[in-house]
Amino acid sequence: MSAYDRLDAKLRHIHALESISGLLEWDEQTLLPADSADQRQNQSAALAQVIHQAQADPEIGTLLDELETQNPEPETQNSADSIGPIIRDARKTYDRATRLPSSFVERHARLCSEAYHAWAKAREEDDFPSYAPYLQQHLDLAKERAEHLGWGDRPYDLQIELHDPGIDTETVDRLFTQLKTDLAPLAQEILSIPSKTAPDLFTGFPIDRQESFLKEVTTSLGFNYKRGRIDTSLHPFCAGNGADTRMTTRFDEDNPLDSLFSSIHETGHGLYEQGLPLDSLHNALGTAAGMGVHESQSRIWENQVCRSRTFWNHYEPKFRVAFPQRLASVSSEDLYQAINAVSRNPIRVDSDEVTYNLHIIIRFETERKLFSGELAIADLPAYWNAQYEELLDIHPTSNAQGVLQDVHWSGGAFGYFPSYTLGNMLAAQLWYAAQAQLPSLDADIGNGNFAPLLDWLRKKIHRHGARYHLLELTEKATGQTLSPTHLLRYLRERYLA
Amino acid sequence: MSAYDRLDAKLRHIHALESISGLLEWDEQTLLPADSADQRQNQSAALAQVIHQAQADPEIGTLLDELETQNPEPETQNSADSIGPIIRDARKTYDRATRLPSSFVERHARLCSEAYHAWAKAREEDDFPSYAPYLQQHLDLAKERAEHLGWGDRPYDLQIELHDPGIDTETVDRLFTQLKTDLAPLAQEILSIPSKTAPDLFTGFPIDRQESFLKEVTTSLGFNYKRGRIDTSLHPFCAGNGADTRMTTRFDEDNPLDSLFSSIHETGHGLYEQGLPLDSLHNALGTAAGMGVHESQSRIWENQVCRSRTFWNHYEPKFRVAFPQRLASVSSEDLYQAINAVSRNPIRVDSDEVTYNLHIIIRFETERKLFSGELAIADLPAYWNAQYEELLDIHPTSNAQGVLQDVHWSGGAFGYFPSYTLGNMLAAQLWYAAQAQLPSLDADIGNGNFAPLLDWLRKKIHRHGARYHLLELTEKATGQTLSPTHLLRYLRERYLA
């Protein structure tokens, strides 16, 4: 067996174990009996240990040394060659697995578990000080990780890189500053239009019909239910991979749009996973390019496609067939307004696509200042609230409604938030590129034919896996560098036209 | 850390990985999307490799050597001491993991996969000859396994031991010969009573009500749904362990008794798992004593308890509340007869508790002759059909209805079948012992109070884990050696009274 074949077998083994880990997490959030979490923790810990051993297998190091000699310059991100990106990503995983001491991995896992429970309790009791020490430990561990991995002088860059390879703080800062300059006044302008608030129209939508309607929609978008499922969980998510994609949604009889748009959002993630090359899920060619690219795929379907008038011209009659009595008194315009409502909401996950990115910009600036030392953990609540006041004219009435609202930091996931807005920017940029390249795109969507857009995304984004990073992919797909102008244009057209 | 503590940590690690393997199998049979089986195969193979590595960890051998020196005679099955059984079982697992070459393990896994598909095809096409070579390979591999593990002169004993530790061919033969002598004529006598056949009473029982009724029943039997679930699968089974017990059933609108009794049967298995000491699931103290004991726990609830008049005196009114229209024309006597119907059925899994054990005796004698060389694979169909004719007056019209009906041999699981009848014998013996020791047992069951019987089984069977084997447990629980007389008495009382 060649060195490449031996590496390939090891990567397949690691990927199989990692995909099991994903299934354990999915099961935990969908089906796990109430009192069985203790065993799930033991299972996840045992599997994490086994995965780390497999990733740090010294033979992988030897094989990589050999392959890197045979294939010089595997570091070149632009390499069109297949083996280059595979070796590059395998090297990254191997180096990270071997450079992080197992004592660090254990401390981090323990802190994640403790901090999660501390966060949940602090949020419930609106008690930031009880959570602050865990945040401090996570910040310290993130800096320690950066030391181990050779990023000691720029730990926040590493945090961003962990979620979006190829992106750094300076790039995010430049893009977000441009975006914020125009978005802050635009959001205020849209928020001042009274008709943009959500009408209170929806009660008593039977859940079984919500479920069959969203299955009809997500199937027509292209989700392959022969290699996937949709179940329910407290918070919607998409787990698994293209070989077995597990989405979730949640149902509320009085909020049918929530389950529908949650499932459309997760379908966007699922379509990306299902569009990655199935025979390469274990290496860079079948791996997502990062969280930002992933989010662009969920958002383009959720927002640009499925909140559009064109989409609802096709689906409104079907929606009315599914709920004839419930929608009898709802006008078409009311329905469209409800789908595109905008409001001042202190909670990021409940906010609309206009204000959402301001929530993210606040988080990015907060994280950057935490890592630079400009902001102390103890001063977080005051800083947070001041930012919300300035940018969004929102005055959180509690820390539970403010700095305690997100789960991310309890898992040490600093640097994750920027991906959401990078994804929103890319989604809008892809949308206009697709419109330019597919003259019948609007007509197709109006006919419920989503295959042309999906095929375009498959060709421009999905099939490349992690071969290119977000900025490279953006240029290749749209012919332009990543820019917030497309998102701003889209928001103006959608909300001010 | 002491040698024992180090062994304990390793056993916990192995158990966590094994329990993940169980979850993968459960998910495969309940939820896995239709086209995702390819990834599940890769996941299961990767996990099996990791489990085998963990079981064969040389440090376990060193620790066992040390602990065996400190704790002489750990082989004594009767040891009341806790460490003895733990060391004994850990030694058995370690020796088997290290003595079986990985090439054997791989060949066996590959054969199981190939033979399963060959069996499914052969059964569908009624084509025994196409399956025969796989059976021969499984027989050869079983003998090779026996050589590796030091059982070369008695490979069928090993097969029985793999399913029921402490039991050998001679013991099964002696018990089954006694049973058969009286059961064959008893079955013929019962089968000659016309009223014993099932009345055709059941159509259109809504599945959601079947589900809520069986949840009511299984909850009242004592199944803890906070540490377990019931879902649907093609064939009912019970997976997981006491920390997270996953039962399945199946639903048919025209056969509500099938889903009900399937779920009661699996609840019996689940109650046993949930009764094993939760903090010892990773060692012998929290492990089931064998398949025979496991089956005794499913059968005592399914048959002795839940097919009784006493049980139905309590549950018939509730059953009628769940299905008022469907049961309006069904008399109490008809219902009871349907629950206790007896008939000549060529299919084991569809047969009643009277004829069931004759199906098993045929399989035991067949397997024994295959291993001794008295019977060749090519002669299996003729031998099978002759046995069915002689013992049950059943004339299979095809091999699909005959020797091809069971999945077991396609996985090389020779020696599994005897467990079913050993379990039936033990169930009846436990039933009479419980009646003798719990004077109000009948009254309790008639009041829907199953806690006294469950507590008795917890005390007599569950809490001992694998400390004692089937024959020892029988004596401890009932004061008598295992004997078929109790099963025969029970069948006479139930079907001839």
Short mmCIF file of N, CA and C in Angstrom, two decimals, chain B residues 179-190 358 391:
data_model
loop_
_atom_site.label_atom_id
_atom_site.label_comp_id
_atom_site.label_asym_id
_atom_site.label_seq_id
_atom_site.Cartn_x
_atom_site.Cartn_y
_atom_site.Cartn_z
N LEU B 179 -37.80 -32.66 28.88
CA LEU B 179 -38.90 -31.78 28.48
C LEU B 179 -39.66 -32.36 27.30
N LYS B 180 -38.91 -32.81 26.31
CA LYS B 180 -39.51 -33.30 25.06
C LYS B 180 -40.42 -34.51 25.31
N THR B 181 -39.98 -35.40 26.18
CA THR B 181 -40.74 -36.61 26.46
C THR B 181 -42.18 -36.30 26.84
N ASP B 182 -42.38 -35.29 27.67
CA ASP B 182 -43.74 -34.95 28.09
C ASP B 182 -44.38 -33.86 27.23
N LEU B 183 -43.54 -32.95 26.69
CA LEU B 183 -44.12 -31.81 25.98
C LEU B 183 -44.70 -32.22 24.63
N ALA B 184 -44.05 -33.17 23.95
CA ALA B 184 -44.56 -33.55 22.62
C ALA B 184 -46.00 -34.05 22.72
N PRO B 185 -46.30 -35.02 23.60
CA PRO B 185 -47.71 -35.45 23.70
C PRO B 185 -48.62 -34.36 24.27
N LEU B 186 -48.11 -33.55 25.20
CA LEU B 186 -48.93 -32.48 25.77
C LEU B 186 -49.36 -31.48 24.69
N ALA B 187 -48.40 -31.12 23.84
CA ALA B 187 -48.72 -30.18 22.76
C ALA B 187 -49.78 -30.77 21.84
N GLN B 188 -49.63 -32.05 21.50
CA GLN B 188 -50.63 -32.68 20.63
C GLN B 188 -52.02 -32.66 21.28
N GLU B 189 -52.04 -32.89 22.58
CA GLU B 189 -53.32 -32.89 23.30
C GLU B 189 -53.97 -31.50 23.25
N ILE B 190 -53.16 -30.48 23.52
CA ILE B 190 -53.70 -29.11 23.52
C ILE B 190 -54.13 -28.70 22.12
N LEU B 358 -40.73 -26.85 21.32
CA LEU B 358 -40.43 -27.95 20.39
C LEU B 358 -39.65 -27.40 19.18
N LEU B 391 -42.25 -34.23 15.43
CA LEU B 391 -42.53 -33.62 16.73
C LEU B 391 -43.81 -32.79 16.74
#
